Short mmCIF file of C-alpha atoms in Angstrom, two decimals:
data_model
loop_
_atom_site.label_atom_id
_atom_site.label_comp_id
_atom_site.label_asym_id
_atom_site.label_seq_id
_atom_site.Cartn_x
_atom_site.Cartn_y
_atom_site.Cartn_z
CA MET A 1 17.95 22.49 22.04
CA ALA A 2 14.39 21.41 22.80
CA LEU A 3 12.88 22.00 26.21
CA GLU A 4 13.20 19.00 28.52
CA ARG A 5 10.38 16.66 29.53
CA THR A 6 10.51 12.95 30.34
CA TYR A 7 8.95 10.54 27.89
CA ALA A 8 6.31 9.68 30.51
CA GLU A 9 5.38 13.38 30.69
CA LEU A 10 5.15 13.56 26.90
CA LEU A 11 2.83 10.55 26.91
CA GLU A 12 0.62 12.24 29.46
CA LEU A 13 0.35 15.32 27.23
CA LEU A 14 -0.63 13.10 24.29
CA ARG A 15 -3.23 11.19 26.33
CA LYS A 16 -4.76 14.42 27.59
CA ASN A 17 -5.05 15.85 24.08
CA LEU A 18 -6.42 12.56 22.73
CA LYS A 19 -9.46 12.86 25.01
CA LYS A 20 -10.30 16.12 23.23
CA GLN A 21 -9.56 14.90 19.73
CA LEU A 22 -11.07 11.41 19.88
CA PRO A 23 -14.58 12.43 18.76
CA GLU A 24 -13.11 14.04 15.63
CA ILE A 25 -10.88 11.03 14.92
CA GLU A 26 -13.84 8.66 15.14
CA ALA A 27 -16.05 10.95 13.05
CA ASN A 28 -13.38 11.12 10.34
CA GLY A 29 -12.97 7.35 10.32
CA ASP A 30 -16.72 6.82 10.08
CA TRP A 31 -16.94 9.31 7.19
CA PHE A 32 -14.13 7.61 5.29
CA TRP A 33 -15.73 4.20 5.90
CA VAL A 34 -18.97 5.14 4.16
CA HIS A 35 -17.31 7.12 1.33
CA PRO A 36 -14.93 4.53 -0.17
CA GLU A 37 -13.07 5.33 -3.39
CA THR A 38 -10.62 3.24 -5.39
CA GLY A 39 -7.02 4.18 -6.07
CA PHE A 40 -6.15 7.41 -7.87
CA ARG A 41 -9.86 8.36 -7.68
CA GLU A 42 -9.92 9.48 -4.02
CA TRP A 43 -10.90 13.07 -4.82
CA GLU A 44 -13.82 13.31 -2.39
CA THR A 45 -11.70 11.78 0.36
CA GLN A 46 -8.85 14.17 -0.36
CA ASN A 47 -11.08 17.24 -0.36
CA TYR A 48 -12.57 16.17 2.98
CA CYS A 49 -9.07 15.81 4.47
CA LEU A 50 -7.84 19.14 3.13
CA GLU A 51 -10.87 20.98 4.51
CA PHE A 52 -10.46 19.27 7.87
CA LEU A 53 -6.80 20.25 8.11
CA LYS A 54 -7.66 23.86 7.18
CA LYS A 55 -10.01 23.98 10.17
CA HIS A 56 -6.99 23.14 12.30
CA GLY A 57 -4.85 25.80 10.63
CA PHE A 58 -2.82 23.57 8.28
CA GLU A 59 -2.33 23.95 4.53
CA ALA A 60 -1.31 20.82 2.64
CA GLU A 61 0.79 20.39 -0.49
CA THR A 62 -0.78 18.50 -3.43
CA TRP A 63 0.36 17.51 -6.93
CA PRO A 64 -1.40 18.24 -10.24
CA GLY A 65 -3.61 15.52 -11.65
CA VAL A 66 -3.16 12.97 -8.87
CA THR A 67 -4.58 12.39 -5.41
CA GLY A 68 -2.33 12.51 -2.37
CA PHE A 69 -1.02 15.30 -0.16
CA ARG A 70 1.47 16.10 2.55
CA CYS A 71 1.49 18.51 5.48
CA ARG A 72 4.48 19.43 7.65
CA TYR A 73 4.96 20.60 11.24
CA ASP A 74 8.51 21.76 11.99
CA THR A 75 9.90 22.41 15.45
CA GLY A 76 12.51 24.76 13.98
CA ARG A 77 15.23 22.71 15.65
CA PRO A 78 17.62 20.47 13.71
CA GLY A 79 16.60 16.84 13.55
CA PRO A 80 15.06 14.15 11.38
CA CYS A 81 11.69 14.36 9.61
CA ILE A 82 9.31 11.56 10.58
CA GLY A 83 6.58 10.74 8.08
CA ILE A 84 3.20 9.55 9.39
CA LEU A 85 1.41 7.82 6.55
CA GLY A 86 -2.22 7.09 5.70
CA GLU A 87 -3.61 5.32 2.63
CA MET A 88 -6.84 6.77 1.24
CA ASP A 89 -8.03 4.10 -1.19
CA SER A 90 -10.36 1.14 -0.87
CA VAL A 91 -10.75 -2.23 -2.56
CA VAL A 92 -13.63 -3.45 -4.71
CA CYS A 93 -15.84 -5.83 -2.72
CA PHE A 94 -19.46 -5.87 -3.90
CA GLY A 95 -20.41 -8.25 -1.11
CA HIS A 96 -19.38 -5.85 1.66
CA PRO A 97 -22.41 -4.37 3.45
CA ASP A 98 -20.87 -0.88 3.35
CA CYS A 99 -19.73 -0.89 -0.28
CA ASN A 100 -20.64 1.76 -2.81
CA PRO A 101 -23.43 -0.04 -4.71
CA LYS A 102 -22.36 1.46 -8.05
CA THR A 103 -18.59 0.93 -7.92
CA GLY A 104 -18.27 -1.87 -5.37
CA ALA A 105 -15.69 0.20 -3.51
CA ALA A 106 -15.45 -0.78 0.16
CA HIS A 107 -12.98 -0.17 2.96
CA ALA A 108 -12.47 -3.90 3.35
CA CYS A 109 -8.77 -3.31 3.96
CA GLY A 110 -9.27 -0.82 6.78
CA HIS A 111 -7.73 2.24 5.18
CA ALA A 112 -10.55 4.36 6.59
CA VAL A 113 -9.23 3.66 10.07
CA GLN A 114 -5.64 4.13 8.94
CA THR A 115 -6.15 7.56 7.38
CA ALA A 116 -8.17 8.81 10.35
CA SER A 117 -5.42 7.55 12.68
CA ALA A 118 -2.60 9.15 10.69
CA ILE A 119 -4.34 12.55 10.65
CA GLY A 120 -5.18 12.11 14.31
CA ALA A 121 -1.57 11.31 15.24
CA PHE A 122 -0.29 14.32 13.32
CA LEU A 123 -2.69 16.67 15.11
CA LEU A 124 -2.02 15.03 18.49
CA LEU A 125 1.65 15.89 18.12
CA ALA A 126 1.05 19.34 16.64
CA GLU A 127 -1.64 20.51 19.08
CA SER A 128 -0.68 18.85 22.38
CA GLY A 129 2.47 20.91 22.94
CA VAL A 130 4.64 17.80 22.71
CA MET A 131 6.64 19.13 19.77
CA GLU A 132 8.05 21.91 21.99
CA TYR A 133 10.10 19.20 23.70
CA LEU A 134 11.24 17.42 20.54
CA SER A 135 13.57 18.11 17.62
CA GLY A 136 13.13 17.88 13.88
CA SER A 137 9.73 17.69 12.20
CA ILE A 138 6.76 15.49 11.37
CA MET A 139 5.16 15.07 7.96
CA LEU A 140 1.61 13.84 7.41
CA LEU A 141 1.55 11.88 4.15
CA CYS A 142 -1.81 10.74 2.76
CA VAL A 143 -1.29 8.63 -0.34
CA PRO A 144 -3.49 7.05 -3.03
CA ALA A 145 -3.72 3.61 -4.57
CA GLU A 146 -2.06 1.14 -2.22
CA GLU A 147 -4.35 -1.56 -3.60
CA CYS A 148 -3.34 -2.65 -7.10
CA LEU A 149 -6.64 -2.98 -8.93
CA GLU A 150 -8.42 -1.56 -11.98
CA VAL A 151 -5.15 -2.32 -13.76
CA GLU A 152 -6.50 -1.81 -17.27
CA TRP A 153 -7.62 1.75 -16.44
CA ARG A 154 -4.34 2.55 -14.69
CA LEU A 155 -2.34 1.31 -17.68
CA GLU A 156 -4.37 3.59 -19.93
CA GLU A 157 -3.52 6.48 -17.60
CA ILE A 158 0.17 5.53 -17.74
CA LYS A 159 0.15 5.33 -21.54
CA ALA A 160 -1.52 8.76 -21.63
CA GLY A 161 1.21 10.18 -19.37
CA ARG A 162 -1.19 11.05 -16.53
CA LEU A 163 0.31 8.38 -14.25
CA HIS A 164 3.71 6.71 -14.18
CA TYR A 165 3.24 3.65 -11.94
CA LEU A 166 0.49 1.32 -10.78
CA GLY A 167 0.96 2.06 -7.08
CA GLY A 168 0.36 5.27 -5.19
CA LYS A 169 3.61 5.37 -3.26
CA PRO A 170 5.80 4.86 -6.34
CA GLU A 171 3.76 7.56 -8.08
CA LEU A 172 4.27 10.01 -5.22
CA MET A 173 7.92 9.02 -4.85
CA TYR A 174 8.32 10.07 -8.49
CA ARG A 175 6.53 13.37 -7.74
CA GLY A 176 8.75 14.23 -4.77
CA ALA A 177 6.33 13.56 -1.90
CA PHE A 178 8.97 11.74 0.13
CA ASP A 179 11.80 14.20 -0.50
CA ASN A 180 13.30 15.42 2.79
CA VAL A 181 11.49 12.69 4.78
CA ASP A 182 13.92 10.52 6.77
CA LEU A 183 11.72 7.62 7.83
CA VAL A 184 8.04 6.66 7.68
CA LEU A 185 5.57 5.21 10.19
CA CYS A 186 2.30 3.58 9.17
CA MET A 187 -0.34 1.56 10.98
CA HIS A 188 -2.68 -0.92 9.34
CA THR A 189 -5.76 -2.68 10.59
CA GLY A 190 -4.91 -6.19 11.82
CA THR A 191 -7.38 -9.06 11.88
CA ARG A 192 -6.21 -11.06 14.92
CA ASN A 193 -8.62 -9.10 17.14
CA ASP A 194 -6.49 -9.71 20.24
CA ARG A 195 -5.62 -6.07 21.08
CA THR A 196 -1.96 -6.54 20.13
CA ILE A 197 0.28 -4.26 18.09
CA GLN A 198 2.45 -6.13 15.62
CA PRO A 199 5.08 -4.84 13.17
CA ALA A 200 4.52 -6.32 9.72
CA GLY A 201 6.80 -9.16 8.72
CA ARG A 202 8.34 -9.56 5.31
CA HIS A 203 5.83 -9.17 2.45
CA ASN A 204 5.98 -10.50 -1.08
CA GLY A 205 6.57 -8.21 -3.99
CA PHE A 206 4.95 -8.77 -7.36
CA ILE A 207 5.33 -8.15 -11.06
CA SER A 208 2.14 -7.22 -12.93
CA LYS A 209 1.24 -8.99 -16.18
CA THR A 210 -1.42 -8.64 -18.84
CA ALA A 211 -1.74 -11.16 -21.68
CA VAL A 212 -3.94 -10.62 -24.73
CA PHE A 213 -4.49 -13.73 -26.89
CA HIS A 214 -5.30 -13.16 -30.56
CA GLY A 215 -7.00 -15.84 -32.62
CA LYS A 216 -9.52 -15.85 -35.45
CA ALA A 217 -13.29 -15.56 -35.11
CA THR A 218 -15.69 -17.79 -37.01
CA HIS A 219 -19.15 -19.27 -36.55
CA ALA A 220 -18.86 -21.66 -33.62
CA ALA A 221 -21.32 -24.20 -35.04
CA VAL A 222 -21.05 -23.87 -38.83
CA ALA A 223 -17.27 -23.60 -39.34
CA PRO A 224 -15.33 -23.97 -36.07
CA GLU A 225 -12.43 -25.54 -37.97
CA GLN A 226 -11.80 -22.20 -39.68
CA GLY A 227 -11.23 -20.37 -36.41
CA LYS A 228 -8.40 -20.04 -33.90
CA ASN A 229 -9.91 -20.16 -30.43
CA ALA A 230 -8.28 -17.54 -28.20
CA LEU A 231 -10.13 -18.85 -25.14
CA TYR A 232 -8.62 -22.31 -25.63
CA MET A 233 -5.22 -20.64 -26.00
CA ALA A 234 -5.70 -18.99 -22.60
CA ASN A 235 -6.98 -22.23 -21.03
CA THR A 236 -3.97 -24.14 -22.34
CA ALA A 237 -1.63 -21.41 -21.13
CA MET A 238 -3.17 -21.57 -17.63
CA THR A 239 -2.79 -25.36 -17.62
CA ALA A 240 0.89 -25.00 -18.52
CA LEU A 241 1.32 -22.38 -15.81
CA ASN A 242 -0.32 -24.65 -13.22
CA ALA A 243 2.05 -27.48 -14.17
CA LEU A 244 4.99 -25.13 -13.59
CA ARG A 245 3.99 -24.45 -9.98
CA GLU A 246 6.01 -27.41 -8.72
CA THR A 247 9.15 -25.61 -9.93
CA PHE A 248 8.63 -22.75 -7.46
CA ARG A 249 10.69 -22.99 -4.27
CA ASP A 250 8.69 -23.06 -1.03
CA GLU A 251 11.04 -20.62 0.70
CA ASP A 252 10.37 -17.98 -1.98
CA MET A 253 6.61 -17.96 -1.19
CA VAL A 254 5.79 -17.67 -4.91
CA ARG A 255 2.17 -16.97 -5.81
CA VAL A 256 0.95 -16.57 -9.40
CA HIS A 257 -2.74 -15.78 -9.74
CA LEU A 258 -4.86 -14.34 -12.50
CA ILE A 259 -8.29 -13.38 -13.76
CA LEU A 260 -9.85 -13.44 -17.22
CA SER A 261 -10.98 -9.88 -17.85
CA ARG A 262 -12.24 -10.63 -21.37
CA ALA A 263 -13.20 -14.09 -22.61
CA GLY A 264 -14.97 -13.61 -25.93
CA GLU A 265 -18.11 -11.81 -27.03
CA ASN A 266 -20.78 -14.52 -27.23
CA SER A 267 -20.96 -18.29 -27.20
CA ASN A 268 -21.97 -18.50 -30.89
CA VAL A 269 -18.63 -17.18 -32.13
CA ILE A 270 -15.17 -18.69 -31.71
CA PRO A 271 -13.44 -16.19 -29.35
CA GLU A 272 -10.98 -14.04 -31.26
CA THR A 273 -9.59 -11.95 -28.38
CA VAL A 274 -9.14 -13.04 -24.77
CA LYS A 275 -7.41 -11.03 -22.05
CA LEU A 276 -6.10 -11.97 -18.65
CA GLU A 277 -4.41 -10.07 -15.82
CA ALA A 278 -1.98 -11.65 -13.39
CA HIS A 279 0.38 -11.02 -10.50
CA CYS A 280 3.64 -12.94 -10.13
CA ARG A 281 4.54 -12.68 -6.44
CA ALA A 282 7.55 -13.76 -4.37
CA ASN A 283 9.42 -12.58 -1.29
CA ASN A 284 12.55 -11.69 -3.27
CA LEU A 285 13.13 -10.02 -6.60
CA GLU A 286 15.04 -12.91 -8.14
CA ALA A 287 12.15 -15.33 -7.56
CA GLU A 288 9.67 -12.75 -8.90
CA LEU A 289 11.65 -12.48 -12.13
CA ASP A 290 11.88 -16.28 -12.41
CA ALA A 291 8.10 -16.66 -11.97
CA ALA A 292 7.50 -13.87 -14.48
CA GLU A 293 9.65 -15.60 -17.11
CA LYS A 294 7.83 -18.91 -16.60
CA PHE A 295 4.53 -17.07 -16.91
CA ASP A 296 5.61 -15.66 -20.28
CA ARG A 297 6.65 -19.09 -21.56
CA ALA A 298 3.32 -20.62 -20.53
CA MET A 299 1.39 -17.87 -22.29
CA GLY A 300 3.42 -18.32 -25.46
CA ALA A 301 2.92 -22.09 -25.38
CA GLY A 302 -0.85 -21.72 -25.17
CA ALA A 303 -0.92 -19.40 -28.17
CA TYR A 304 1.46 -21.59 -30.19
CA ALA A 305 -0.65 -24.70 -29.69
CA PHE A 306 -3.52 -23.15 -31.64
CA GLY A 307 -1.56 -21.14 -34.17
CA GLY A 308 -2.34 -17.81 -32.58
CA ASN A 309 -0.25 -15.24 -30.77
CA VAL A 310 -0.28 -13.48 -27.43
CA LEU A 311 0.92 -10.02 -26.43
CA VAL A 312 2.36 -10.18 -22.91
CA GLU A 313 2.83 -6.82 -21.22
CA THR A 314 4.88 -6.50 -18.04
CA GLN A 315 4.62 -3.67 -15.53
CA PRO A 316 6.47 -3.05 -12.28
CA GLY A 317 4.15 -3.96 -9.44
CA TYR A 318 5.52 -3.69 -5.91
CA MET A 319 8.90 -4.49 -4.44
CA PRO A 320 9.14 -6.98 -1.54
CA TYR A 321 8.64 -5.30 1.84
CA ILE A 322 11.70 -5.96 4.00
CA PRO A 323 11.28 -4.83 7.62
CA THR A 324 13.73 -2.39 9.19
CA ARG A 325 14.71 -4.45 12.22
CA ARG A 326 15.65 -1.56 14.53
CA LEU A 327 12.34 0.19 13.82
CA ASP A 328 10.46 -3.03 14.60
CA GLU A 329 12.28 -3.32 17.92
CA ILE A 330 11.42 0.25 18.89
CA ALA A 331 7.77 -0.27 17.84
CA ILE A 332 7.39 -3.22 20.20
CA GLU A 333 9.05 -1.26 23.02
CA VAL A 334 6.70 1.70 22.47
CA ALA A 335 3.62 -0.56 22.33
CA ASP A 336 4.58 -2.13 25.66
CA GLU A 337 5.37 1.24 27.26
CA VAL A 338 2.13 2.88 26.17
CA PHE A 339 -0.37 0.02 26.43
CA GLY A 340 1.22 -2.53 28.76
CA ALA A 341 3.76 -5.35 28.61
CA GLY A 342 2.99 -7.97 25.97
CA THR A 343 1.06 -5.60 23.69
CA GLY A 344 3.90 -5.54 21.17
CA GLN A 345 4.26 -8.76 19.18
CA PRO A 346 6.83 -9.76 16.54
CA GLY A 347 5.77 -9.69 12.91
CA GLN A 348 5.19 -12.70 10.68
CA PRO A 349 5.94 -13.03 6.94
CA THR A 350 3.03 -12.96 4.50
CA ALA A 351 2.56 -13.68 0.81
CA GLY A 352 0.55 -10.47 0.39
CA SER A 353 2.04 -7.36 -1.18
CA GLU A 354 2.00 -3.62 -0.56
CA ASP A 355 3.80 -0.65 -2.04
CA MET A 356 5.51 0.08 1.28
CA GLY A 357 7.97 -2.37 -0.28
CA ASP A 358 8.89 0.24 -2.87
CA LEU A 359 9.27 2.94 -0.26
CA CYS A 360 11.53 0.75 1.90
CA THR A 361 14.07 0.60 -0.94
CA ILE A 362 14.99 4.25 -0.31
CA LEU A 363 13.88 4.94 3.30
CA PRO A 364 13.56 3.04 6.56
CA VAL A 365 9.82 2.41 6.99
CA ILE A 366 7.53 0.43 9.24
CA GLN A 367 3.98 -0.80 8.94
CA VAL A 368 2.38 -1.95 12.18
CA TYR A 369 -0.79 -4.04 12.47
CA VAL A 370 -3.20 -2.90 15.19
CA ASN A 371 -5.26 -6.01 15.85
CA TYR A 372 -8.72 -4.65 16.61
CA MET A 373 -10.51 -5.93 13.48
CA GLN A 374 -12.35 -9.08 12.47
CA GLY A 375 -12.71 -10.78 9.11
CA MET A 376 -10.04 -11.35 6.47
CA HIS A 377 -8.81 -8.31 4.58
CA HIS A 378 -10.50 -7.73 1.21
CA THR A 379 -13.62 -9.70 2.20
CA ALA A 380 -17.19 -8.77 3.09
CA GLU A 381 -16.49 -9.78 6.70
CA HIS A 382 -13.73 -7.23 7.35
CA ARG A 383 -14.93 -4.69 9.91
CA ILE A 384 -14.06 -3.06 13.21
CA ALA A 385 -14.36 -5.43 16.15
CA ASP A 386 -13.41 -2.86 18.80
CA ARG A 387 -13.73 0.89 18.25
CA GLY A 388 -10.88 1.31 20.69
CA ILE A 389 -8.73 1.14 17.55
CA TYR A 390 -9.52 4.84 17.02
CA GLU A 391 -7.89 5.61 20.35
CA VAL A 392 -5.01 3.14 20.22
CA SER A 393 -3.76 3.76 16.67
CA PRO A 394 -3.25 7.56 16.72
CA LEU A 395 -1.79 7.42 20.24
CA PHE A 396 0.64 4.68 19.22
CA LEU A 397 1.78 6.56 16.10
CA ALA A 398 2.20 9.84 17.99
CA ALA A 399 4.06 8.15 20.86
CA PHE A 400 6.28 6.33 18.35
CA ALA A 401 7.17 9.58 16.56
CA ALA A 402 7.84 11.30 19.89
CA ARG A 403 10.15 8.48 20.95
CA LEU A 404 12.12 8.85 17.72
CA LEU A 405 12.42 12.65 18.01
CA GLU A 406 13.28 13.02 21.70
CA GLU A 407 16.90 13.57 22.79
CA ASP A 408 17.58 15.44 19.53
CA GLY A 409 16.41 12.47 17.46
CA ARG A 410 18.85 9.96 18.97
CA LEU A 411 16.76 6.86 18.19
CA ALA A 412 15.86 8.06 14.69
CA ASP A 413 19.56 8.54 14.01
CA GLU A 414 20.18 4.98 15.26
CA VAL A 415 17.64 3.67 12.77
CA LEU A 416 19.13 5.67 9.92
CA GLU A 417 22.64 4.47 10.72
CA SER A 418 21.52 0.82 10.71
CA TYR A 419 19.59 1.08 7.43
CA THR A 420 21.09 0.23 4.01
CA PRO A 421 18.94 1.40 1.05
CA ARG A 422 18.59 -0.76 -2.05
CA PHE A 423 18.66 2.36 -4.23
CA ALA A 424 20.67 5.51 -3.66
CA ASP A 425 17.68 7.79 -4.27
CA VAL A 426 14.29 8.09 -5.94
CA LYS A 427 15.88 8.71 -9.34
CA GLU A 428 17.71 5.37 -9.20
CA TYR A 429 14.53 3.60 -8.02
CA CYS A 430 12.52 5.08 -10.90
CA ALA A 431 15.17 4.09 -13.44
CA PHE A 432 14.97 0.50 -12.18
CA ALA A 433 11.15 0.48 -12.21
CA ASP A 434 10.98 1.97 -15.69
CA ARG A 435 13.13 -0.86 -17.06
CA MET A 436 10.47 -3.32 -15.89
CA PHE A 437 7.94 -2.07 -18.46
CA SER A 438 8.09 -4.37 -21.49
CA GLU A 439 6.09 -6.07 -24.23
CA LYS A 440 6.55 -9.50 -25.83
CA ASN A 441 4.63 -10.79 -28.84
CA LEU A 442 4.71 -14.59 -28.51
CA PRO A 443 5.43 -17.18 -29.74
#
């Protein structure tokens, strides 16, 4: 049995320790902000975190050849393990004033704040004495590659066997990072800038696509009739895809969007090879698969019209994020208890995607938006509006974990009892994801 303290007394211990730790939390966040790295390349960030944890007496577990680590604090008393999660990667946003001028990497999604807050929450719990009055354990989980970008490079890494999935959480699920973790808490920067705390609503999932059109090169002025224009194939395919948009149901929140990553070599030659990358998003798997099939047909039609062919490759992207209702309820209660009535706000659905959707197929998870930022995510305008986020976020996460672990983990057990996983375990999830990899040579 844990020693007894009221929840109000536990909060007071956390607040007292936060006053001591806040300068470090802010310094960490500021360091992350000006050292952005894209997914699966966060080596400098990881080394900084590992050295920081060592200074506090903690050794972390890592995995060969991939970024990401975990660090555990165990009370020694039976109870659930609560994961506190931070994402280390950035996006590419060359217009952001704090981007890396060479790579374009910028923390325009706020992961700098998130990682600093997750580490801060872990140390608040571990060093405040609060864990003496709780059961079970906490696990700091810092993960790579939440943002799905640099797809071509990641696919090369997958084909070489160095990676297995496009997203960091699926990759670490495969490597055992979430084994023996019962549920996961994560905060994210929110852009409403109204000092509220808001569990995330349902998010879209997506299926990743690449399409490579193959035609025939020839001199664009002297003998264009002898060529097969791969760029026109792609343009025709995109026109067909746009015409199919009216077949998507509004309630499925389908989004299909793409970029041309290669569009020929020079304007004096009929383009022989053109490549595009796309995401087929929806808020349920069935609609994702439907959109993906229509995408394939449109690509094949574009190639057929000009007598060429297209290789369409499919990769598992992210599963739809489906909130765990009981966790959302507790999050709002904790926000109101810690920061005042009305702080906690219900979540709203979004067409965006995140790989928390994959994790929620095997574990109850929650992502909570802390609305202290301004500017849309992934844009040059995204930045901290109120540095109070460095105080609010770690305190909220620590208080949330403490609420779940008090009374021998009663509330955590409630959450676990109410949760129904989509997959029985990581092995079943991976088997499903692996079946999503495919190639079609069309028409």
